[in-house]
mmCIF file of C-alpha atoms and ligand atoms in Angstrom:
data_model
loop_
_atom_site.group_PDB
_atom_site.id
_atom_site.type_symbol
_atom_site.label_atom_id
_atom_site.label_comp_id
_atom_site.label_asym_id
_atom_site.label_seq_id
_atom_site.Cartn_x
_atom_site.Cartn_y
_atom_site.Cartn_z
ATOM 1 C CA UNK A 1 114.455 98.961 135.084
ATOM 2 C CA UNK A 2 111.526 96.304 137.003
ATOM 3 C CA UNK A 3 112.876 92.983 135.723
ATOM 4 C CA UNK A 4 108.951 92.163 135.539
ATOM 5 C CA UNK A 5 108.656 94.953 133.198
ATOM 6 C CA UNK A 6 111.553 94.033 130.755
ATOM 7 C CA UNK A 7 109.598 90.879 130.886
ATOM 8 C CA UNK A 8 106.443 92.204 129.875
ATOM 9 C CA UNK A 9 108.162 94.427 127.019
ATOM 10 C CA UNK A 10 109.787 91.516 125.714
ATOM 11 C CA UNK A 11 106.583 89.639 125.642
ATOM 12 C CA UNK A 12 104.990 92.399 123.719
ATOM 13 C CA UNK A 13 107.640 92.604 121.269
ATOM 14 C CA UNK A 14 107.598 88.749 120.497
ATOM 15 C CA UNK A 15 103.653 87.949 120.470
ATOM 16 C CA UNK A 16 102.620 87.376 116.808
ATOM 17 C CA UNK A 17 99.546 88.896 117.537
ATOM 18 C CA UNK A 18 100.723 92.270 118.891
ATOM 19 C CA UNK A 19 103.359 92.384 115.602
ATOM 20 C CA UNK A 20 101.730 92.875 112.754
ATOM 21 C CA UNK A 21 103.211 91.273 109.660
ATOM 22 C CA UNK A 22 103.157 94.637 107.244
ATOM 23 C CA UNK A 23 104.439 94.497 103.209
ATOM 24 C CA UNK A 24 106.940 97.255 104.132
ATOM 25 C CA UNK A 25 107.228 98.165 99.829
ATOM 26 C CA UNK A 26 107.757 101.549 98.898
ATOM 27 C CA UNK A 27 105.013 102.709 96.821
ATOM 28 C CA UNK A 28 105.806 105.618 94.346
ATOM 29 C CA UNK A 29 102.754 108.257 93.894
ATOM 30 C CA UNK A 30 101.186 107.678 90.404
ATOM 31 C CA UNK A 31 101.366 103.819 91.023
ATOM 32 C CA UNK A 32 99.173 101.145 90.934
ATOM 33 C CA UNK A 33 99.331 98.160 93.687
ATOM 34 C CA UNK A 34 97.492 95.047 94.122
ATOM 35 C CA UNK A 35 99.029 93.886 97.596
ATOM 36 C CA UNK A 36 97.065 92.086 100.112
ATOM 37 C CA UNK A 37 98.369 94.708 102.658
ATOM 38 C CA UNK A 38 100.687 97.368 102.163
ATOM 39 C CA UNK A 39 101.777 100.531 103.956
ATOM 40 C CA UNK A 40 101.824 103.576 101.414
ATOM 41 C CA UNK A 41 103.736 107.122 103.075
ATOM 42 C CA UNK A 42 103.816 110.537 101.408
ATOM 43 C CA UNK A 43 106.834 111.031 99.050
ATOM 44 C CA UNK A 44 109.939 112.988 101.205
ATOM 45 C CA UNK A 45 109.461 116.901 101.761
ATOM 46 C CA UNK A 46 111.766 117.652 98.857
ATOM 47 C CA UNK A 47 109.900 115.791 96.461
ATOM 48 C CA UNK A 48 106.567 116.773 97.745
ATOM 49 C CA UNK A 49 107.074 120.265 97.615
ATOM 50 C CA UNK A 50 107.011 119.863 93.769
ATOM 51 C CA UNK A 51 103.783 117.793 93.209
ATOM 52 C CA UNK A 52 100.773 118.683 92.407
ATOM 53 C CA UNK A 53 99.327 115.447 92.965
ATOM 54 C CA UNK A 54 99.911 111.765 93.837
ATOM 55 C CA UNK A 55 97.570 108.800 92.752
ATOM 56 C CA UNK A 56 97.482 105.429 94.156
ATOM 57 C CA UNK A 57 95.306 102.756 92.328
ATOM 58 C CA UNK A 58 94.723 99.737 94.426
ATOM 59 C CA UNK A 59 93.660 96.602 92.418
ATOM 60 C CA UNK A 60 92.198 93.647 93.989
ATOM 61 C CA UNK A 61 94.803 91.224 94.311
ATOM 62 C CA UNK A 62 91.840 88.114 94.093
ATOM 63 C CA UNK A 63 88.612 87.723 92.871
ATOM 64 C CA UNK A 64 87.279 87.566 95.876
ATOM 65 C CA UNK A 65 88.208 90.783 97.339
ATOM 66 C CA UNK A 66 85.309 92.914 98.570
ATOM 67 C CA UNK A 67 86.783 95.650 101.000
ATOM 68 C CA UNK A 68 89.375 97.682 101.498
ATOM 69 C CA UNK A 69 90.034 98.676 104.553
ATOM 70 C CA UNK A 70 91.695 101.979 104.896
ATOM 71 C CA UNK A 71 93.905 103.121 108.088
ATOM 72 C CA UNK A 72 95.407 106.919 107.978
ATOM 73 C CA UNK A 73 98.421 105.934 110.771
ATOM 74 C CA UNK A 74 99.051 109.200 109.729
ATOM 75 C CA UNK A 75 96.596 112.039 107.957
ATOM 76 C CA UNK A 76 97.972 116.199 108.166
ATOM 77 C CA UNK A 77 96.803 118.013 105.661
ATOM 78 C CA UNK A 78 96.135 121.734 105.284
ATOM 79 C CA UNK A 79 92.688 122.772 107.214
ATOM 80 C CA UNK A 80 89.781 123.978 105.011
ATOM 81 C CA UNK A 81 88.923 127.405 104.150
ATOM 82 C CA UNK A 82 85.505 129.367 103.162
ATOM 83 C CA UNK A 83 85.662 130.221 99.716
ATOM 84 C CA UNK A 84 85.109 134.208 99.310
ATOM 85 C CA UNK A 85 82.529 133.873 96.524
ATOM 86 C CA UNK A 86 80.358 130.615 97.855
ATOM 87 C CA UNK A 87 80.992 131.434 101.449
ATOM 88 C CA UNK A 88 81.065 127.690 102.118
ATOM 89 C CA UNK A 89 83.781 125.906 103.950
ATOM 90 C CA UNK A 90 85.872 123.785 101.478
ATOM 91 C CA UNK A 91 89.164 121.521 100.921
ATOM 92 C CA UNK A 92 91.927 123.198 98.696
ATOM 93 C CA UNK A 93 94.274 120.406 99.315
ATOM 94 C CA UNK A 94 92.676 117.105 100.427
ATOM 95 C CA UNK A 95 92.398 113.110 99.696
ATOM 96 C CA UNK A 96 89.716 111.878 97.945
ATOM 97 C CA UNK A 97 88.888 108.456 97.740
ATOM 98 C CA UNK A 98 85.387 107.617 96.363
ATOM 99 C CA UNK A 99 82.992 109.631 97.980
ATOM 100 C CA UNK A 100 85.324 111.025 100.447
ATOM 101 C CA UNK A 101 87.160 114.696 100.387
ATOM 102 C CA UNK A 102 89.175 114.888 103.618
ATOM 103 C CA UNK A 103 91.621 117.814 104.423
ATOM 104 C CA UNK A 104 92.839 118.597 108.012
ATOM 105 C CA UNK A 105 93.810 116.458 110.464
ATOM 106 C CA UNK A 106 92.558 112.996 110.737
ATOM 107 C CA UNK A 107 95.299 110.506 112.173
ATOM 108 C CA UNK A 108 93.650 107.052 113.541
ATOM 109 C CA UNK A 109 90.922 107.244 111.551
ATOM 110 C CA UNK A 110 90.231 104.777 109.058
ATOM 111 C CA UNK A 111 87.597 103.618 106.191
ATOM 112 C CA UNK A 112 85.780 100.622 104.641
ATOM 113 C CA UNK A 113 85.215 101.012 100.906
ATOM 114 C CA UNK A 114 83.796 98.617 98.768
ATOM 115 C CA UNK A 115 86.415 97.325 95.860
ATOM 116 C CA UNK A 116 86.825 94.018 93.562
ATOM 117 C CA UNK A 117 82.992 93.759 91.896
ATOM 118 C CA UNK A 118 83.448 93.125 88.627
ATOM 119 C CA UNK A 119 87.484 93.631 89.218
ATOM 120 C CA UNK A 120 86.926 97.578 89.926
ATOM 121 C CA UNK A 121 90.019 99.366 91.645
ATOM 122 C CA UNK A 122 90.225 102.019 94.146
ATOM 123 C CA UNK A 123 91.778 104.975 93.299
ATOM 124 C CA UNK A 124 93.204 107.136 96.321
ATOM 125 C CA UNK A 125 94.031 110.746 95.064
ATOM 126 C CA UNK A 126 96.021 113.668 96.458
ATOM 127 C CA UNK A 127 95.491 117.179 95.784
ATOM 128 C CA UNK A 128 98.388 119.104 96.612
ATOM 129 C CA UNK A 129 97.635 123.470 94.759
ATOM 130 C CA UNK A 130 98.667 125.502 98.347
ATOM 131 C CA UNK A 131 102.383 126.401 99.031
ATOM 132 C CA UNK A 132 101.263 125.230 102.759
ATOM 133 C CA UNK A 133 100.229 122.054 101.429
ATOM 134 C CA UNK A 134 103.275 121.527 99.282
ATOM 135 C CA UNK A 135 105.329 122.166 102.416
ATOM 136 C CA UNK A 136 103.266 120.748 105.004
ATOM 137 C CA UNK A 137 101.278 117.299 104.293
ATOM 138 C CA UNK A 138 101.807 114.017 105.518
ATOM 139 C CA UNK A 139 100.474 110.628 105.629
ATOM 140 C CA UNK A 140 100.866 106.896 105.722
ATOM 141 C CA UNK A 141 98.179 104.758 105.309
ATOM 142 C CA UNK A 142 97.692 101.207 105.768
ATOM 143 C CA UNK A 143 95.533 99.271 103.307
ATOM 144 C CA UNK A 144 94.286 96.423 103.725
ATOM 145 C CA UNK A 145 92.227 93.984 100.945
ATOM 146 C CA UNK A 146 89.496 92.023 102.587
ATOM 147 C CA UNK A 147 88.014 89.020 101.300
ATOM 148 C CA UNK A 148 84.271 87.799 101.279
ATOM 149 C CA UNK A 149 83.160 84.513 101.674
ATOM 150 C CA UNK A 150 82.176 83.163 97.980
ATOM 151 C CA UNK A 151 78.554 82.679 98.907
ATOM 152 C CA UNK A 152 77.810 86.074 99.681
ATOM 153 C CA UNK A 153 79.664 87.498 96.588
ATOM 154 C CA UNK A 154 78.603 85.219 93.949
ATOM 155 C CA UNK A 155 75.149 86.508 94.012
ATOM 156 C CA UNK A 156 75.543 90.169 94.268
ATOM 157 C CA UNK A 157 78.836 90.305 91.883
ATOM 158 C CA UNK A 158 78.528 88.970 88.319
ATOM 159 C CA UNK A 159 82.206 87.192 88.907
ATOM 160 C CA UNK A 160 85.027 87.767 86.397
ATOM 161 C CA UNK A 161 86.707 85.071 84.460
ATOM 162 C CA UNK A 162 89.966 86.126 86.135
ATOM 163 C CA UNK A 163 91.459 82.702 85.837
ATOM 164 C CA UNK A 164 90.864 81.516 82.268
ATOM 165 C CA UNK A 165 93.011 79.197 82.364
ATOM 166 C CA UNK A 166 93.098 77.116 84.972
ATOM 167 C CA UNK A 167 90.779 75.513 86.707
ATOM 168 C CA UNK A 168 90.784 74.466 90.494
ATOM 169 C CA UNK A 169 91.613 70.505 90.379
ATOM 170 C CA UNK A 170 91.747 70.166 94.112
ATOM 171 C CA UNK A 171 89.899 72.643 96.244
ATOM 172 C CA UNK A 172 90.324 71.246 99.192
ATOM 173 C CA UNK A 173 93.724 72.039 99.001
ATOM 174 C CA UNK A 174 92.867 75.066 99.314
ATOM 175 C CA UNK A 175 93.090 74.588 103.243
ATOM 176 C CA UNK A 176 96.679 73.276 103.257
ATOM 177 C CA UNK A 177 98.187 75.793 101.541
ATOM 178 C CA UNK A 178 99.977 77.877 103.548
ATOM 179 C CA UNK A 179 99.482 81.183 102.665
ATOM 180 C CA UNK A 180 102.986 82.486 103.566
ATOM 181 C CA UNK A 181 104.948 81.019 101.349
ATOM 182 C CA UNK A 182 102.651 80.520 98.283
ATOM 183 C CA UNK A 183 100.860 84.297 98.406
ATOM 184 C CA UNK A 184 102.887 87.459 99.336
ATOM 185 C CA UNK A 185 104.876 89.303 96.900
ATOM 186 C CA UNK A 186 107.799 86.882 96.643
ATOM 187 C CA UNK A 187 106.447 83.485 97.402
ATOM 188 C CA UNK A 188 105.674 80.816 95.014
ATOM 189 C CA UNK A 189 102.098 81.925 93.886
ATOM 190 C CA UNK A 190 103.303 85.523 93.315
ATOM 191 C CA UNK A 191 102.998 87.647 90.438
ATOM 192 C CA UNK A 192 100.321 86.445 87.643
ATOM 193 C CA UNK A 193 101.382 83.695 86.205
ATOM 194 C CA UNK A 194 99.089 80.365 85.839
ATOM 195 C CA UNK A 195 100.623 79.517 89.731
ATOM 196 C CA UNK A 196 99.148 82.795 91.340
ATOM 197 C CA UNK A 197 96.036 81.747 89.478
ATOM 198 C CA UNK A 198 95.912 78.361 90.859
ATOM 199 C CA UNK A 199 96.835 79.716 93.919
ATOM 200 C CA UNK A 200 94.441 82.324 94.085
ATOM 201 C CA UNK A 201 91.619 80.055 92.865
ATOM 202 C CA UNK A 202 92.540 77.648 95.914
ATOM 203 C CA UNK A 203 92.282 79.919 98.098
ATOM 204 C CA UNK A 204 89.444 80.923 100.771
ATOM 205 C CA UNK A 205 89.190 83.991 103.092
ATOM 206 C CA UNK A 206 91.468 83.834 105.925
ATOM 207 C CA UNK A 207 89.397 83.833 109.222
ATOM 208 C CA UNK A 208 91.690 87.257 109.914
ATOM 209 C CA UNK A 209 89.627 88.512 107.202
ATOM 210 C CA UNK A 210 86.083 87.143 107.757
ATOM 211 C CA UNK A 211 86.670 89.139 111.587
ATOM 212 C CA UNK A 212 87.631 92.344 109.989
ATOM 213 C CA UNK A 213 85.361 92.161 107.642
ATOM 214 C CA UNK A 214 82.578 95.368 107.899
ATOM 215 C CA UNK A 215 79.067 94.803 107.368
ATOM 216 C CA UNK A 216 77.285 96.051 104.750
ATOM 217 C CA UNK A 217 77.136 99.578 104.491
ATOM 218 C CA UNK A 218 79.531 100.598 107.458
ATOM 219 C CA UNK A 219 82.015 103.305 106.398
ATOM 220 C CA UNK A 220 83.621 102.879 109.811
ATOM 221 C CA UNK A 221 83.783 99.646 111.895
ATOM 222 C CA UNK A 222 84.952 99.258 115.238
ATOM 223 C CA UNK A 223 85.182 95.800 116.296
ATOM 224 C CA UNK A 224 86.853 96.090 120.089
ATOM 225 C CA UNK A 225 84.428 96.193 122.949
ATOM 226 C CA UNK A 226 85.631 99.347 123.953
ATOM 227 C CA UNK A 227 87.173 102.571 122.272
ATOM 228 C CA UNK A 228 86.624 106.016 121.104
ATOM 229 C CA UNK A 229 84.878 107.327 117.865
ATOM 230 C CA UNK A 230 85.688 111.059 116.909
ATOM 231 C CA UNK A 231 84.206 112.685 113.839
ATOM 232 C CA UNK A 232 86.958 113.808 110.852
ATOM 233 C CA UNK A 233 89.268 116.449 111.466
ATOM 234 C CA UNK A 234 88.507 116.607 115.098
ATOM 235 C CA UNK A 235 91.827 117.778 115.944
ATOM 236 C CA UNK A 236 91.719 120.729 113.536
ATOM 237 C CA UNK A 237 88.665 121.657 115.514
ATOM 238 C CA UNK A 238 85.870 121.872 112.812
ATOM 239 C CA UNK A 239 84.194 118.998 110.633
ATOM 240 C CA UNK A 240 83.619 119.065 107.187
ATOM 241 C CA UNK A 241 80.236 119.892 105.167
ATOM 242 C CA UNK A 242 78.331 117.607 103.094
ATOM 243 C CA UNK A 243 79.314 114.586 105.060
ATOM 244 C CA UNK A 244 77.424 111.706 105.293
ATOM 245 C CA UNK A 245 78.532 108.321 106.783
ATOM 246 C CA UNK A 246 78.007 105.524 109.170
ATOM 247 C CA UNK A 247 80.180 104.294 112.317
ATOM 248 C CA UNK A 248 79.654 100.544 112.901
ATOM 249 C CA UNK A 249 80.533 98.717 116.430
ATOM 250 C CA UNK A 250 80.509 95.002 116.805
ATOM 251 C CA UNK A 251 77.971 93.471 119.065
ATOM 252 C CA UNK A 252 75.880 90.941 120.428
ATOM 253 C CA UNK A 253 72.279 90.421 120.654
ATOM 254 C CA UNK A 254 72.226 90.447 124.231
ATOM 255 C CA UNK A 255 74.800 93.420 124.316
ATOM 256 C CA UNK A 256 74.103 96.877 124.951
ATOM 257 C CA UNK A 257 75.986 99.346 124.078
ATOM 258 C CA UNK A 258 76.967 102.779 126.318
ATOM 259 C CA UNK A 259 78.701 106.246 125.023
ATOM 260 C CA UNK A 260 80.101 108.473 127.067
ATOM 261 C CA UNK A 261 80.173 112.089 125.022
ATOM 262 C CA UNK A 262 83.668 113.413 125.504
ATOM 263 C CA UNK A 263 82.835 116.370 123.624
ATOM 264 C CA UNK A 264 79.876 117.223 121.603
ATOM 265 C CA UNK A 265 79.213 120.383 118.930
ATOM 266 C CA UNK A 266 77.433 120.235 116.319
ATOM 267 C CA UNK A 267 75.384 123.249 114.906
ATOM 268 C CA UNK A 268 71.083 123.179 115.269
ATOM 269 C CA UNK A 269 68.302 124.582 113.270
ATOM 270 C CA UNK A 270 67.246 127.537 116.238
ATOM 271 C CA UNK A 271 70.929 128.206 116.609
ATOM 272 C CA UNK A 272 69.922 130.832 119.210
ATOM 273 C CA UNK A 273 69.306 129.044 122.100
ATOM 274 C CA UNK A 274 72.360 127.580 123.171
ATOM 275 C CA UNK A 275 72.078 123.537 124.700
ATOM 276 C CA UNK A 276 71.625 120.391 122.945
ATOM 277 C CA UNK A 277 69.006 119.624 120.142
ATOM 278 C CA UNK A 278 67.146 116.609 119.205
ATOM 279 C CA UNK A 279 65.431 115.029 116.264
ATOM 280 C CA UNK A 280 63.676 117.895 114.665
ATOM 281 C CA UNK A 281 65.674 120.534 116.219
ATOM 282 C CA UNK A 282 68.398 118.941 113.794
ATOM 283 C CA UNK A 283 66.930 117.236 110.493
ATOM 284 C CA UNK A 284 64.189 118.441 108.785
ATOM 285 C CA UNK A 285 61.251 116.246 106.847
ATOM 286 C CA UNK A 286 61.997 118.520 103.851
ATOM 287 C CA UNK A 287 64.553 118.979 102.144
ATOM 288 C CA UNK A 288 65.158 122.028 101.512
ATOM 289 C CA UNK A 289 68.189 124.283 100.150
ATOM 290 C CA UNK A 290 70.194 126.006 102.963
ATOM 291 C CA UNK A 291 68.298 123.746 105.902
ATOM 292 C CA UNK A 292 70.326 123.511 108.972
ATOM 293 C CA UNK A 293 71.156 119.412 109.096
ATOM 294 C CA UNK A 294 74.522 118.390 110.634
ATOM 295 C CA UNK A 295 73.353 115.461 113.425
ATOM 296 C CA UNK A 296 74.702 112.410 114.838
ATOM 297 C CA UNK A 297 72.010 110.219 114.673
ATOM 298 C CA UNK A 298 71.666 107.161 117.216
ATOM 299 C CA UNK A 299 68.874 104.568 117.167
ATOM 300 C CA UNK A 300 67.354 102.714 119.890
ATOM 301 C CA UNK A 301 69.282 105.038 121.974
ATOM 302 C CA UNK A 302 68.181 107.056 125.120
ATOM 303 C CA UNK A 303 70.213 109.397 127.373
ATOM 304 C CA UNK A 304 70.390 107.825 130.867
ATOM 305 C CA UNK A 305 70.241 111.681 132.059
ATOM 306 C CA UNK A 306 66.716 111.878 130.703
ATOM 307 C CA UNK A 307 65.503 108.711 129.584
ATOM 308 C CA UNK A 308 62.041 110.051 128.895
ATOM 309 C CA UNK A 309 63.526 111.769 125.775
ATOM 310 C CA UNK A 310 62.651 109.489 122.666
ATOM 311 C CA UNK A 311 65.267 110.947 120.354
ATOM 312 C CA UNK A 312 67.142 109.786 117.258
ATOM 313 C CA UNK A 313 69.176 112.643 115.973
ATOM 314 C CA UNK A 314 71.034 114.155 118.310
ATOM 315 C CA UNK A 315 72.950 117.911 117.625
ATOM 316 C CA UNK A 316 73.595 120.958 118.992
ATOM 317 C CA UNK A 317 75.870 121.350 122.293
ATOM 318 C CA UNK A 318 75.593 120.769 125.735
ATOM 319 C CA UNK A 319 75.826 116.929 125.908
ATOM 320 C CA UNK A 320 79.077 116.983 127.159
ATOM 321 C CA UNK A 321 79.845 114.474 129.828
ATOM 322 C CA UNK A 322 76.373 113.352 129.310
ATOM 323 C CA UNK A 323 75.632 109.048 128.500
ATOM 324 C CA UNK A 324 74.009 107.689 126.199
ATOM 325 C CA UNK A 325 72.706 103.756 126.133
ATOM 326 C CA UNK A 326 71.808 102.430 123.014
ATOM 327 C CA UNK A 327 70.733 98.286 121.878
ATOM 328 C CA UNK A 328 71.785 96.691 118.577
ATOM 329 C CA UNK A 329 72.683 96.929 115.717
ATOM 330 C CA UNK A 330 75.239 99.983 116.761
ATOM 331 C CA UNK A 331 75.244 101.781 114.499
ATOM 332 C CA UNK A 332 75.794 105.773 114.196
ATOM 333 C CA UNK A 333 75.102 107.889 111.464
ATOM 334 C CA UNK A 334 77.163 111.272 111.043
ATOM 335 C CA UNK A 335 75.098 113.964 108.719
ATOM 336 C CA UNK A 336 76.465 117.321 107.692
ATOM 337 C CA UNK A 337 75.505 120.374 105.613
ATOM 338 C CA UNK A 338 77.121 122.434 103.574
ATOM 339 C CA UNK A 339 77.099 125.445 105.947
ATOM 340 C CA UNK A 340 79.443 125.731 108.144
ATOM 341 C CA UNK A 341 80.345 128.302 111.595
ATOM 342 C CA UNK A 342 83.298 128.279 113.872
ATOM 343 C CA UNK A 343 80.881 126.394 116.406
ATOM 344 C CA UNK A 344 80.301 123.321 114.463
ATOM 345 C CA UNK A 345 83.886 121.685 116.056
ATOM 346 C CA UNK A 346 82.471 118.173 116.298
ATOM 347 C CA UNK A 347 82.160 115.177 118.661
ATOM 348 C CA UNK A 348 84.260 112.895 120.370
ATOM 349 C CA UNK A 349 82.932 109.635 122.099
ATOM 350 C CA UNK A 350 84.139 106.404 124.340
ATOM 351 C CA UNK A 351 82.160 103.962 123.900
ATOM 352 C CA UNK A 352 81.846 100.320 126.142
ATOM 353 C CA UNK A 353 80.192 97.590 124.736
ATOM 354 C CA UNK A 354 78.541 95.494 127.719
ATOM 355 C CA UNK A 355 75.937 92.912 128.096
ATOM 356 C CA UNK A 356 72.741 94.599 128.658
ATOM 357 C CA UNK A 357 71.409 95.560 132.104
ATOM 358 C CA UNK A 358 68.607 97.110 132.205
ATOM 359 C CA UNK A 359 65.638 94.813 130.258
ATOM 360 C CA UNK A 360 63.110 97.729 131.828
ATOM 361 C CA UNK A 361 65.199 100.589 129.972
ATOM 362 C CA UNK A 362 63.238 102.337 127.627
ATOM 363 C CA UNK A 363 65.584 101.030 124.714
ATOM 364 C CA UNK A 364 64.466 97.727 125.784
ATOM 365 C CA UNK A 365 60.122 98.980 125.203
ATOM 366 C CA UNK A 366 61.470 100.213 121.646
HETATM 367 C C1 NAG B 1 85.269 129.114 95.087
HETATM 368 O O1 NAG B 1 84.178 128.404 94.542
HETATM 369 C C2 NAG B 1 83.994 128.611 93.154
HETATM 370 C C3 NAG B 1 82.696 127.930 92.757
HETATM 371 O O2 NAG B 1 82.667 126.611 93.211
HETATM 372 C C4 NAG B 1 85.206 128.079 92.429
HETATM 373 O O3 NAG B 1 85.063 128.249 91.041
HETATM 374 C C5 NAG B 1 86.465 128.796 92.917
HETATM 375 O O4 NAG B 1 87.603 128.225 92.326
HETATM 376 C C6 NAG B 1 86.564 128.707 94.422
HETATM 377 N N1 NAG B 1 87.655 129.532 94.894
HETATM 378 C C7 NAG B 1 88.771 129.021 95.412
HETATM 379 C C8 NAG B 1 89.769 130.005 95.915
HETATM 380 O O5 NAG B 1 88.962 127.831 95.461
#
């Protein structure tokens, strides 16, 4: 082998930053955690094959906790099927956590749900009733507690009296601590004792934290400056109904922000005519039952293909290969209904975050 690539191995393998420091604990289903960061994998084939269904309960592990942030390293589960009497497309075995039902196959994906107000747990649940499910599922998912700066929590969250008994004496210790030896699940200020109070009370958010940290209301958040986005179960080839989320990417305010449509299908209200859809052509005013309303909806956003279009939602197919430019705040909104067809398969993006370019683009006159 290149000498200069055993060198560059090597330096991957011994940069702190590339290694990420993960509370390797074996988690048993039915179990309740309150980690900082733990990595949670589906029970061994034997021993799956005769559950029914495995609960995780995360707990906040300090009062300040405000997200978790969910990665599936790892998410196969059975696809899901149209149910003979509703004739609507639904998961028999699945995850759901909070508002979300996921079946299929959703590795790399990942989710930011709100947890800790007013000490409230998350409760991840897995539904195992099909022999292919039994036989067949897998995960491991990383989870990861997020703190919030106090400011911002105080005033939304009525705060706990978590820590009775002790009361902060020196809060500017609070800096010197470090974090390594007194948190973590052996250290000094581990467990629940008076210490891990203390501790805990000491403590403010790690600047790891306040970087991962999604804004408010993102159910996704990407925060590198370039990557792809790809709706749920994109690799079982058809997304799920009655979805409803948003897709978050870091910016600037002089940034711009370009995606590059990898693959686009989503279904549209005159389902005849083949080629892409926009705004109306893929949310109605009304609601009304049995509407046609799956859309990915980007604002401030134009096509650089036909920048004359003044769109929002976009849906439909035919976008493939196609660009769209859009200005801050990035953010995407996903919208499904509760039909589904064989067509509806999804979307799959790259997107580069850049400084903007164009002042004279049309996004720019918005
Ligand atoms: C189909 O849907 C109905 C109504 O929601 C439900 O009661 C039934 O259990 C479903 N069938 C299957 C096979 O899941």
């Amino acid at each position: 082998m290149d000498f200069s690539i055993v060198l560059l191995l090597l330096s991957v393998v011994l940069s702190p930053a590339l290694t990420p420091v993960r509370c390797q604990v074996a988690v048993a289903c039915n179990s309740r955690t309150a980690q900082k960061r733990i990595v949670i994998r589906s029970p061994a084939a034997s021993e799956l094959a005769k559950l029914d269904a495995c609960q995780y309960r995360v707990a906040p592990w300090s009062g300040q906790v405000c997200q978790l942030l969910v990665q599936f390293d790892r998410l196969e589960l059975p696809q899901p099927q149209v149910n003979e009497s509703t004739r609507l497309l639904e998961c028999l075995d699945f995850v759901q956590v909070q508002r979300f039902r996921l079946c299929g196959r959703s590795s790399g994906q990942h989710l930011y749900l709100p947890i800790g107000g007013g000490g409230q747990e998350v409760e991840l649940h897995f539904r195992l009733v099909t022999a292919l499910g039994k036989q067949s599922s897998a995960w491991q998912l990383t989870l990861t507690q997020l703190e919030c700066p106090r400011s911002s929590t105080k005033d939304l969250v009525p705060r706990q009296p978590i820590m009775p008994t002790v009361r902060p004496i020196l809060p500017f210790l609070g800096n010197l601590l470090p974090r390594t030896i007194f948190g973590g699940a052996s250290g000094i200020g581990s467990g629940s004792g008076p210490a891990a109070q203390l501790i805990q009370s000491l403590r403010t958010p790690s600047l790891s934290d306040l970087e991962l940290l999604a804004p408010l209301g993102c159910d996704q958040y990407f925060r590198t400056p370039t990557g792809g986005i790809v709706s749920f179960n994109f690799a079982g080839g058809i997304y799920m109904p009655n979805v409803r989320y948003s897709i978050c990417v870091k910016g600037a305010a002089d940034s711009e922000i370009s995606y590059k449509i990898d693959h686009f299908e989503l279904s549209k209200a005159n389902s005849q005519e083949p080629g892409p859809g926009y705004d109306s052509d893929c949310r109605s005013t009304v609601k009304t039952a049995g509407r046609v309303s799956d859309y990915l909806s980007v604002p401030n956003s134009y096509l650089v293909s036909r920048p004359e279009l003044q769109a929002t939602h976009y849906c439909g197919n035919g976008l493939n290969g196609q660009e769209l430019i859009a200005r801050p705040p990035f953010v995407l909104l996903f919208a499904s209904d509760a039909q589904s067809s064989a067509g509806e398969t999804g979307f799959q993006l790259t997107y580069t975050v850049r400084r903007a370019q164009d002042t004279m683009s049309p996004a720019a006159g918005l």
